[in-house]
PDB file of N, CA, C and O in Angstrom:
ATOM      1  N   MET A 455     113.991  11.471 -51.533  1.00 89.00           N
ATOM      2  CA  MET A 455     114.872  12.028 -52.548  1.00 89.00           C
ATOM      3  C   MET A 455     115.699  10.885 -53.119  1.00 89.00           C
ATOM      4  O   MET A 455     116.287  10.103 -52.380  1.00 89.00           O
ATOM      5  N   SER A 456     115.756  10.811 -54.427  1.00 96.00           N
ATOM      6  CA  SER A 456     116.536   9.752 -55.075  1.00 96.00           C
ATOM      7  C   SER A 456     118.018  10.121 -55.056  1.00 96.00           C
ATOM      8  O   SER A 456     118.394  11.275 -54.831  1.00 96.00           O
ATOM      9  N   MET A 457     118.855   9.136 -55.347  1.00 96.00           N
ATOM     10  CA  MET A 457     120.295   9.377 -55.398  1.00 96.00           C
ATOM     11  C   MET A 457     120.614  10.393 -56.493  1.00 96.00           C
ATOM     12  O   MET A 457     121.449  11.278 -56.298  1.00 96.00           O
ATOM     13  N   ALA A 458     119.944  10.283 -57.641  1.00 96.00           N
ATOM     14  CA  ALA A 458     120.179  11.233 -58.733  1.00 96.00           C
ATOM     15  C   ALA A 458     119.822  12.654 -58.302  1.00 96.00           C
ATOM     16  O   ALA A 458     120.558  13.603 -58.589  1.00 96.00           O
ATOM     17  N   GLU A 459     118.710  12.811 -57.599  1.00 97.00           N
ATOM     18  CA  GLU A 459     118.306  14.137 -57.118  1.00 97.00           C
ATOM     19  C   GLU A 459     119.314  14.673 -56.102  1.00 97.00           C
ATOM     20  O   GLU A 459     119.670  15.853 -56.139  1.00 97.00           O
ATOM     21  N   LEU A 460     119.754  13.803 -55.247  1.00 96.00           N
ATOM     22  CA  LEU A 460     120.739  14.194 -54.241  1.00 96.00           C
ATOM     23  C   LEU A 460     122.044  14.631 -54.912  1.00 96.00           C
ATOM     24  O   LEU A 460     122.624  15.664 -54.557  1.00 96.00           O
ATOM     25  N   MET A 461     122.482  13.882 -55.892  1.00 96.00           N
ATOM     26  CA  MET A 461     123.726  14.217 -56.594  1.00 96.00           C
ATOM     27  C   MET A 461     123.602  15.541 -57.338  1.00 96.00           C
ATOM     28  O   MET A 461     124.541  16.354 -57.344  1.00 96.00           O
ATOM     29  N   ARG A 462     122.441  15.790 -57.956  1.00 97.00           N
ATOM     30  CA  ARG A 462     122.233  17.075 -58.636  1.00 97.00           C
ATOM     31  C   ARG A 462     122.249  18.217 -57.623  1.00 97.00           C
ATOM     32  O   ARG A 462     122.847  19.268 -57.875  1.00 97.00           O
ATOM     33  N   ALA A 463     121.613  18.021 -56.489  1.00 97.00           N
ATOM     34  CA  ALA A 463     121.587  19.061 -55.458  1.00 97.00           C
ATOM     35  C   ALA A 463     122.997  19.358 -54.954  1.00 97.00           C
ATOM     36  O   ALA A 463     123.380  20.520 -54.806  1.00 97.00           O
ATOM     37  N   VAL A 464     123.770  18.314 -54.716  1.00 97.00           N
ATOM     38  CA  VAL A 464     125.137  18.491 -54.226  1.00 97.00           C
ATOM     39  C   VAL A 464     126.001  19.181 -55.277  1.00 97.00           C
ATOM     40  O   VAL A 464     126.818  20.043 -54.947  1.00 97.00           O
ATOM     41  N   SER A 465     125.818  18.844 -56.540  1.00 97.00           N
ATOM     42  CA  SER A 465     126.635  19.464 -57.585  1.00 97.00           C
ATOM     43  C   SER A 465     126.341  20.954 -57.708  1.00 97.00           C
ATOM     44  O   SER A 465     127.178  21.705 -58.205  1.00 97.00           O
ATOM     45  N   GLY A 466     125.195  21.394 -57.235  1.00 97.00           N
ATOM     46  CA  GLY A 466     124.848  22.813 -57.275  1.00 97.00           C
ATOM     47  C   GLY A 466     125.344  23.607 -56.076  1.00 97.00           C
ATOM     48  O   GLY A 466     125.205  24.830 -56.038  1.00 97.00           O
ATOM     49  N   LEU A 467     125.926  22.920 -55.103  1.00 97.00           N
ATOM     50  CA  LEU A 467     126.442  23.616 -53.927  1.00 97.00           C
ATOM     51  C   LEU A 467     127.758  24.316 -54.255  1.00 97.00           C
ATOM     52  O   LEU A 467     128.520  23.853 -55.102  1.00 97.00           O
ATOM     53  N   PRO A 468     128.040  25.406 -53.541  1.00 97.00           N
ATOM     54  CA  PRO A 468     129.357  26.039 -53.704  1.00 97.00           C
ATOM     55  C   PRO A 468     130.454  25.088 -53.223  1.00 97.00           C
ATOM     56  O   PRO A 468     130.207  24.202 -52.383  1.00 97.00           O
ATOM     57  N   PRO A 469     131.676  25.251 -53.742  1.00 96.00           N
ATOM     58  CA  PRO A 469     132.777  24.353 -53.373  1.00 96.00           C
ATOM     59  C   PRO A 469     132.989  24.207 -51.861  1.00 96.00           C
ATOM     60  O   PRO A 469     133.238  23.101 -51.385  1.00 96.00           O
ATOM     61  N   ALA A 470     132.864  25.274 -51.118  1.00 96.00           N
ATOM     62  CA  ALA A 470     133.071  25.189 -49.667  1.00 96.00           C
ATOM     63  C   ALA A 470     132.045  24.259 -49.018  1.00 96.00           C
ATOM     64  O   ALA A 470     132.386  23.471 -48.132  1.00 96.00           O
ATOM     65  N   GLN A 471     130.811  24.326 -49.461  1.00 97.00           N
ATOM     66  CA  GLN A 471     129.779  23.447 -48.908  1.00 97.00           C
ATOM     67  C   GLN A 471     129.978  22.008 -49.382  1.00 97.00           C
ATOM     68  O   GLN A 471     129.707  21.065 -48.636  1.00 97.00           O
ATOM     69  N   GLN A 472     130.447  21.818 -50.611  1.00 96.00           N
ATOM     70  CA  GLN A 472     130.761  20.467 -51.077  1.00 96.00           C
ATOM     71  C   GLN A 472     131.876  19.868 -50.220  1.00 96.00           C
ATOM     72  O   GLN A 472     131.815  18.692 -49.861  1.00 96.00           O
ATOM     73  N   ASN A 473     132.882  20.669 -49.897  1.00 95.00           N
ATOM     74  CA  ASN A 473     133.971  20.189 -49.029  1.00 95.00           C
ATOM     75  C   ASN A 473     133.458  19.824 -47.649  1.00 95.00           C
ATOM     76  O   ASN A 473     133.862  18.810 -47.076  1.00 95.00           O
ATOM     77  N   GLU A 474     132.577  20.637 -47.115  1.00 96.00           N
ATOM     78  CA  GLU A 474     132.003  20.355 -45.800  1.00 96.00           C
ATOM     79  C   GLU A 474     131.199  19.052 -45.830  1.00 96.00           C
ATOM     80  O   GLU A 474     131.298  18.224 -44.921  1.00 96.00           O
ATOM     81  N   LEU A 475     130.431  18.865 -46.879  1.00 96.00           N
ATOM     82  CA  LEU A 475     129.650  17.636 -47.024  1.00 96.00           C
ATOM     83  C   LEU A 475     130.564  16.426 -47.175  1.00 96.00           C
ATOM     84  O   LEU A 475     130.327  15.380 -46.562  1.00 96.00           O
ATOM     85  N   ALA A 476     131.632  16.567 -47.962  1.00 95.00           N
ATOM     86  CA  ALA A 476     132.578  15.461 -48.143  1.00 95.00           C
ATOM     87  C   ALA A 476     133.214  15.079 -46.806  1.00 95.00           C
ATOM     88  O   ALA A 476     133.350  13.887 -46.499  1.00 95.00           O
ATOM     89  N   ALA A 477     133.581  16.073 -46.005  1.00 94.00           N
ATOM     90  CA  ALA A 477     134.170  15.794 -44.693  1.00 94.00           C
ATOM     91  C   ALA A 477     133.162  15.084 -43.796  1.00 94.00           C
ATOM     92  O   ALA A 477     133.507  14.144 -43.077  1.00 94.00           O
ATOM     93  N   PHE A 478     131.914  15.511 -43.847  1.00 95.00           N
ATOM     94  CA  PHE A 478     130.869  14.885 -43.038  1.00 95.00           C
ATOM     95  C   PHE A 478     130.657  13.425 -43.456  1.00 95.00           C
ATOM     96  O   PHE A 478     130.555  12.532 -42.610  1.00 95.00           O
ATOM     97  N   LEU A 479     130.625  13.173 -44.760  1.00 94.00           N
ATOM     98  CA  LEU A 479     130.440  11.800 -45.241  1.00 94.00           C
ATOM     99  C   LEU A 479     131.619  10.910 -44.850  1.00 94.00           C
ATOM    100  O   LEU A 479     131.421   9.747 -44.466  1.00 94.00           O
ATOM    101  N   LEU A 480     132.828  11.447 -44.932  1.00 92.00           N
ATOM    102  CA  LEU A 480     133.997  10.687 -44.487  1.00 92.00           C
ATOM    103  C   LEU A 480     133.893  10.391 -42.999  1.00 92.00           C
ATOM    104  O   LEU A 480     134.163   9.270 -42.552  1.00 92.00           O
ATOM    105  N   HIS A 481     133.480  11.377 -42.226  1.00 90.00           N
ATOM    106  CA  HIS A 481     133.287  11.188 -40.780  1.00 90.00           C
ATOM    107  C   HIS A 481     132.290  10.050 -40.525  1.00 90.00           C
ATOM    108  O   HIS A 481     132.550   9.179 -39.687  1.00 90.00           O
ATOM    109  N   LEU A 482     131.180  10.062 -41.238  1.00 92.00           N
ATOM    110  CA  LEU A 482     130.182   8.994 -41.056  1.00 92.00           C
ATOM    111  C   LEU A 482     130.767   7.629 -41.382  1.00 92.00           C
ATOM    112  O   LEU A 482     130.550   6.655 -40.659  1.00 92.00           O
ATOM    113  N   ARG A 483     131.499   7.551 -42.485  1.00 91.00           N
ATOM    114  CA  ARG A 483     132.085   6.267 -42.900  1.00 91.00           C
ATOM    115  C   ARG A 483     133.081   5.767 -41.850  1.00 91.00           C
ATOM    116  O   ARG A 483     133.081   4.589 -41.491  1.00 91.00           O
ATOM    117  N   LEU A 484     133.922   6.661 -41.351  1.00 90.00           N
ATOM    118  CA  LEU A 484     134.946   6.246 -40.393  1.00 90.00           C
ATOM    119  C   LEU A 484     134.354   5.857 -39.038  1.00 90.00           C
ATOM    120  O   LEU A 484     134.941   5.056 -38.319  1.00 90.00           O
ATOM    121  N   GLN A 485     133.211   6.412 -38.699  1.00 88.00           N
ATOM    122  CA  GLN A 485     132.571   6.053 -37.427  1.00 88.00           C
ATOM    123  C   GLN A 485     132.190   4.576 -37.385  1.00 88.00           C
ATOM    124  O   GLN A 485     132.038   4.002 -36.318  1.00 88.00           O
ATOM    125  N   HIS A 486     132.053   3.974 -38.545  1.00 89.00           N
ATOM    126  CA  HIS A 486     131.671   2.559 -38.617  1.00 89.00           C
ATOM    127  C   HIS A 486     132.871   1.637 -38.804  1.00 89.00           C
ATOM    128  O   HIS A 486     132.704   0.449 -39.054  1.00 89.00           O
ATOM    129  N   ASP A 487     134.078   2.184 -38.662  1.00 93.00           N
ATOM    130  CA  ASP A 487     135.306   1.411 -38.839  1.00 93.00           C
ATOM    131  C   ASP A 487     135.985   1.234 -37.482  1.00 93.00           C
ATOM    132  O   ASP A 487     136.650   2.143 -36.998  1.00 93.00           O
ATOM    133  N   PRO A 488     135.828   0.059 -36.845  1.00 93.00           N
ATOM    134  CA  PRO A 488     136.384  -0.150 -35.499  1.00 93.00           C
ATOM    135  C   PRO A 488     137.904   0.030 -35.440  1.00 93.00           C
ATOM    136  O   PRO A 488     138.423   0.551 -34.457  1.00 93.00           O
ATOM    137  N   ALA A 489     138.611  -0.368 -36.481  1.00 93.00           N
ATOM    138  CA  ALA A 489     140.072  -0.230 -36.475  1.00 93.00           C
ATOM    139  C   ALA A 489     140.467   1.248 -36.453  1.00 93.00           C
ATOM    140  O   ALA A 489     141.394   1.647 -35.742  1.00 93.00           O
ATOM    141  N   TRP A 490     139.778   2.060 -37.228  1.00 89.00           N
ATOM    142  CA  TRP A 490     140.063   3.494 -37.255  1.00 89.00           C
ATOM    143  C   TRP A 490     139.774   4.121 -35.896  1.00 89.00           C
ATOM    144  O   TRP A 490     140.572   4.907 -35.383  1.00 89.00           O
ATOM    145  N   ARG A 491     138.633   3.763 -35.315  1.00 89.00           N
ATOM    146  CA  ARG A 491     138.284   4.313 -33.999  1.00 89.00           C
ATOM    147  C   ARG A 491     139.318   3.923 -32.949  1.00 89.00           C
ATOM    148  O   ARG A 491     139.722   4.742 -32.126  1.00 89.00           O
ATOM    149  N   THR A 492     139.780   2.684 -32.971  1.00 93.00           N
ATOM    150  CA  THR A 492     140.788   2.223 -32.019  1.00 93.00           C
ATOM    151  C   THR A 492     142.084   3.004 -32.198  1.00 93.00           C
ATOM    152  O   THR A 492     142.699   3.453 -31.224  1.00 93.00           O
ATOM    153  N   GLU A 493     142.508   3.181 -33.452  1.00 91.00           N
ATOM    154  CA  GLU A 493     143.749   3.922 -33.731  1.00 91.00           C
ATOM    155  C   GLU A 493     143.630   5.384 -33.311  1.00 91.00           C
ATOM    156  O   GLU A 493     144.552   5.948 -32.731  1.00 91.00           O
ATOM    157  N   MET A 494     142.508   6.016 -33.586  1.00 88.00           N
ATOM    158  CA  MET A 494     142.330   7.416 -33.194  1.00 88.00           C
ATOM    159  C   MET A 494     142.315   7.555 -31.671  1.00 88.00           C
ATOM    160  O   MET A 494     142.904   8.493 -31.131  1.00 88.00           O
ATOM    161  N   THR A 495     141.697   6.626 -30.989  1.00 92.00           N
ATOM    162  CA  THR A 495     141.697   6.653 -29.523  1.00 92.00           C
ATOM    163  C   THR A 495     143.117   6.513 -28.992  1.00 92.00           C
ATOM    164  O   THR A 495     143.531   7.252 -28.087  1.00 92.00           O
ATOM    165  N   ARG A 496     143.880   5.614 -29.578  1.00 93.00           N
ATOM    166  CA  ARG A 496     145.271   5.432 -29.162  1.00 93.00           C
ATOM    167  C   ARG A 496     146.069   6.714 -29.378  1.00 93.00           C
ATOM    168  O   ARG A 496     146.801   7.161 -28.500  1.00 93.00           O
ATOM    169  N   ARG A 497     145.894   7.328 -30.520  1.00 90.00           N
ATOM    170  CA  ARG A 497     146.649   8.550 -30.819  1.00 90.00           C
ATOM    171  C   ARG A 497     146.241   9.706 -29.910  1.00 90.00           C
ATOM    172  O   ARG A 497     147.088  10.480 -29.464  1.00 90.00           O
ATOM    173  N   ILE A 498     144.965   9.853 -29.660  1.00 91.00           N
ATOM    174  CA  ILE A 498     144.488  10.930 -28.792  1.00 91.00           C
ATOM    175  C   ILE A 498     145.009  10.748 -27.370  1.00 91.00           C
ATOM    176  O   ILE A 498     145.363  11.720 -26.697  1.00 91.00           O
ATOM    177  N   ASP A 499     145.090   9.511 -26.921  1.00 95.00           N
ATOM    178  CA  ASP A 499     145.538   9.225 -25.565  1.00 95.00           C
ATOM    179  C   ASP A 499     147.064   9.242 -25.413  1.00 95.00           C
ATOM    180  O   ASP A 499     147.571   9.180 -24.300  1.00 95.00           O
ATOM    181  N   ASP A 500     147.801   9.336 -26.516  1.00 94.00           N
ATOM    182  CA  ASP A 500     149.262   9.319 -26.483  1.00 94.00           C
ATOM    183  C   ASP A 500     149.782  10.605 -25.833  1.00 94.00           C
ATOM    184  O   ASP A 500     149.579  11.700 -26.337  1.00 94.00           O
ATOM    185  N   ARG A 501     150.458  10.466 -24.706  1.00 94.00           N
ATOM    186  CA  ARG A 501     150.967  11.621 -23.954  1.00 94.00           C
ATOM    187  C   ARG A 501     152.432  11.931 -24.269  1.00 94.00           C
ATOM    188  O   ARG A 501     153.004  12.855 -23.706  1.00 94.00           O
ATOM    189  N   ASP A 502     153.041  11.190 -25.186  1.00 94.00           N
ATOM    190  CA  ASP A 502     154.452  11.384 -25.506  1.00 94.00           C
ATOM    191  C   ASP A 502     154.589  12.445 -26.606  1.00 94.00           C
ATOM    192  O   ASP A 502     154.255  12.199 -27.759  1.00 94.00           O
ATOM    193  N   PRO A 503     155.108  13.639 -26.266  1.00 91.00           N
ATOM    194  CA  PRO A 503     155.202  14.718 -27.256  1.00 91.00           C
ATOM    195  C   PRO A 503     156.073  14.375 -28.468  1.00 91.00           C
ATOM    196  O   PRO A 503     155.907  14.984 -29.528  1.00 91.00           O
ATOM    197  N   THR A 504     156.961  13.404 -28.344  1.00 91.00           N
ATOM    198  CA  THR A 504     157.792  13.037 -29.502  1.00 91.00           C
ATOM    199  C   THR A 504     156.972  12.354 -30.590  1.00 91.00           C
ATOM    200  O   THR A 504     157.421  12.255 -31.720  1.00 91.00           O
ATOM    201  N   HIS A 505     155.787  11.900 -30.268  1.00 90.00           N
ATOM    202  CA  HIS A 505     154.899  11.261 -31.246  1.00 90.00           C
ATOM    203  C   HIS A 505     153.921  12.255 -31.871  1.00 90.00           C
ATOM    204  O   HIS A 505     153.175  11.893 -32.773  1.00 90.00           O
ATOM    205  N   TRP A 506     153.892  13.477 -31.368  1.00 90.00           N
ATOM    206  CA  TRP A 506     152.938  14.468 -31.839  1.00 90.00           C
ATOM    207  C   TRP A 506     153.426  15.096 -33.135  1.00 90.00           C
ATOM    208  O   TRP A 506     154.612  15.154 -33.425  1.00 90.00           O
ATOM    209  N   VAL A 507     152.494  15.604 -33.919  1.00 89.00           N
ATOM    210  CA  VAL A 507     152.796  16.289 -35.170  1.00 89.00           C
ATOM    211  C   VAL A 507     152.359  17.743 -35.008  1.00 89.00           C
ATOM    212  O   VAL A 507     151.260  18.020 -34.522  1.00 89.00           O
ATOM    213  N   SER A 508     153.237  18.664 -35.421  1.00 90.00           N
ATOM    214  CA  SER A 508     152.873  20.079 -35.329  1.00 90.00           C
ATOM    215  C   SER A 508     151.769  20.376 -36.341  1.00 90.00           C
ATOM    216  O   SER A 508     151.620  19.679 -37.354  1.00 90.00           O
ATOM    217  N   LEU A 509     151.025  21.430 -36.089  1.00 91.00           N
ATOM    218  CA  LEU A 509     149.950  21.810 -36.989  1.00 91.00           C
ATOM    219  C   LEU A 509     150.500  22.155 -38.371  1.00 91.00           C
ATOM    220  O   LEU A 509     149.924  21.773 -39.389  1.00 91.00           O
ATOM    221  N   ASP A 510     151.636  22.841 -38.424  1.00 92.00           N
ATOM    222  CA  ASP A 510     152.240  23.178 -39.719  1.00 92.00           C
ATOM    223  C   ASP A 510     152.654  21.925 -40.486  1.00 92.00           C
ATOM    224  O   ASP A 510     152.438  21.827 -41.692  1.00 92.00           O
ATOM    225  N   ASP A 511     153.256  20.948 -39.783  1.00 90.00           N
ATOM    226  CA  ASP A 511     153.632  19.698 -40.441  1.00 90.00           C
ATOM    227  C   ASP A 511     152.400  18.951 -40.938  1.00 90.00           C
ATOM    228  O   ASP A 511     152.396  18.389 -42.031  1.00 90.00           O
ATOM    229  N   TRP A 512     151.351  18.942 -40.142  1.00 86.00           N
ATOM    230  CA  TRP A 512     150.124  18.266 -40.541  1.00 86.00           C
ATOM    231  C   TRP A 512     149.535  18.922 -41.785  1.00 86.00           C
ATOM    232  O   TRP A 512     149.116  18.235 -42.712  1.00 86.00           O
ATOM    233  N   ARG A 513     149.517  20.253 -41.806  1.00 90.00           N
ATOM    234  CA  ARG A 513     148.985  20.960 -42.973  1.00 90.00           C
ATOM    235  C   ARG A 513     149.784  20.608 -44.222  1.00 90.00           C
ATOM    236  O   ARG A 513     149.224  20.385 -45.290  1.00 90.00           O
ATOM    237  N   THR A 514     151.099  20.573 -44.088  1.00 89.00           N
ATOM    238  CA  THR A 514     151.961  20.225 -45.219  1.00 89.00           C
ATOM    239  C   THR A 514     151.676  18.811 -45.693  1.00 89.00           C
ATOM    240  O   THR A 514     151.484  18.558 -46.892  1.00 89.00           O
ATOM    241  N   GLU A 515     151.606  17.863 -44.745  1.00 85.00           N
ATOM    242  CA  GLU A 515     151.331  16.460 -45.093  1.00 85.00           C
ATOM    243  C   GLU A 515     149.955  16.292 -45.713  1.00 85.00           C
ATOM    244  O   GLU A 515     149.768  15.525 -46.657  1.00 85.00           O
ATOM    245  N   SER A 516     148.966  16.997 -45.168  1.00 84.00           N
ATOM    246  CA  SER A 516     147.596  16.820 -45.657  1.00 84.00           C
ATOM    247  C   SER A 516     147.408  17.387 -47.059  1.00 84.00           C
ATOM    248  O   SER A 516     146.492  16.993 -47.770  1.00 84.00           O
ATOM    249  N   LYS A 517     148.303  18.281 -47.481  1.00 80.00           N
ATOM    250  CA  LYS A 517     148.252  18.824 -48.839  1.00 80.00           C
ATOM    251  C   LYS A 517     149.083  17.992 -49.805  1.00 80.00           C
ATOM    252  O   LYS A 517     149.155  18.293 -50.981  1.00 80.00           O
ATOM    253  N   GLY A 518     149.749  16.952 -49.282  1.00 74.00           N
ATOM    254  CA  GLY A 518     150.547  16.084 -50.125  1.00 74.00           C
ATOM    255  C   GLY A 518     151.905  16.663 -50.472  1.00 74.00           C
ATOM    256  O   GLY A 518     152.560  16.192 -51.388  1.00 74.00           O
ATOM    257  N   GLU A 519     152.311  17.684 -49.745  1.00 65.00           N
ATOM    258  CA  GLU A 519     153.609  18.294 -49.997  1.00 65.00           C
ATOM    259  C   GLU A 519     154.668  17.569 -49.176  1.00 65.00           C
ATOM    260  O   GLU A 519     154.389  17.040 -48.116  1.00 65.00           O
ATOM    261  N   SER A 520     155.879  17.575 -49.684  1.00 58.00           N
ATOM    262  CA  SER A 520     156.969  16.951 -48.917  1.00 58.00           C
ATOM    263  C   SER A 520     157.756  18.033 -48.214  1.00 58.00           C
ATOM    264  O   SER A 520     157.820  19.173 -48.675  1.00 58.00           O
ATOM    265  N   LYS A 521     158.317  17.674 -47.073  1.00 56.00           N
ATOM    266  CA  LYS A 521     159.157  18.600 -46.322  1.00 56.00           C
ATOM    267  C   LYS A 521     160.568  18.502 -46.883  1.00 56.00           C
ATOM    268  O   LYS A 521     161.229  17.503 -46.720  1.00 56.00           O
ATOM    269  N   SER A 522     161.021  19.534 -47.583  1.00 53.00           N
ATOM    270  CA  SER A 522     162.358  19.516 -48.173  1.00 53.00           C
ATOM    271  C   SER A 522     163.225  20.587 -47.556  1.00 53.00           C
ATOM    272  O   SER A 522     162.826  21.631 -47.271  1.00 53.00           O
TER     273      SER A 522
END
């Protein structure tokens, strides 16, 4: 399959599937980034709750909203 064919196929997917594919591609790209892997390992292993982010705060941050 050529890149053009792949792009046409992806453009025909519903938005939810496009989002899933985008997340998968980002995952693949980050797997090849040693600095990112090291940082994620450090964060996952962090046992200090003062460094943790609540799910609600993360959702707000990930949408680009500010906490006011």
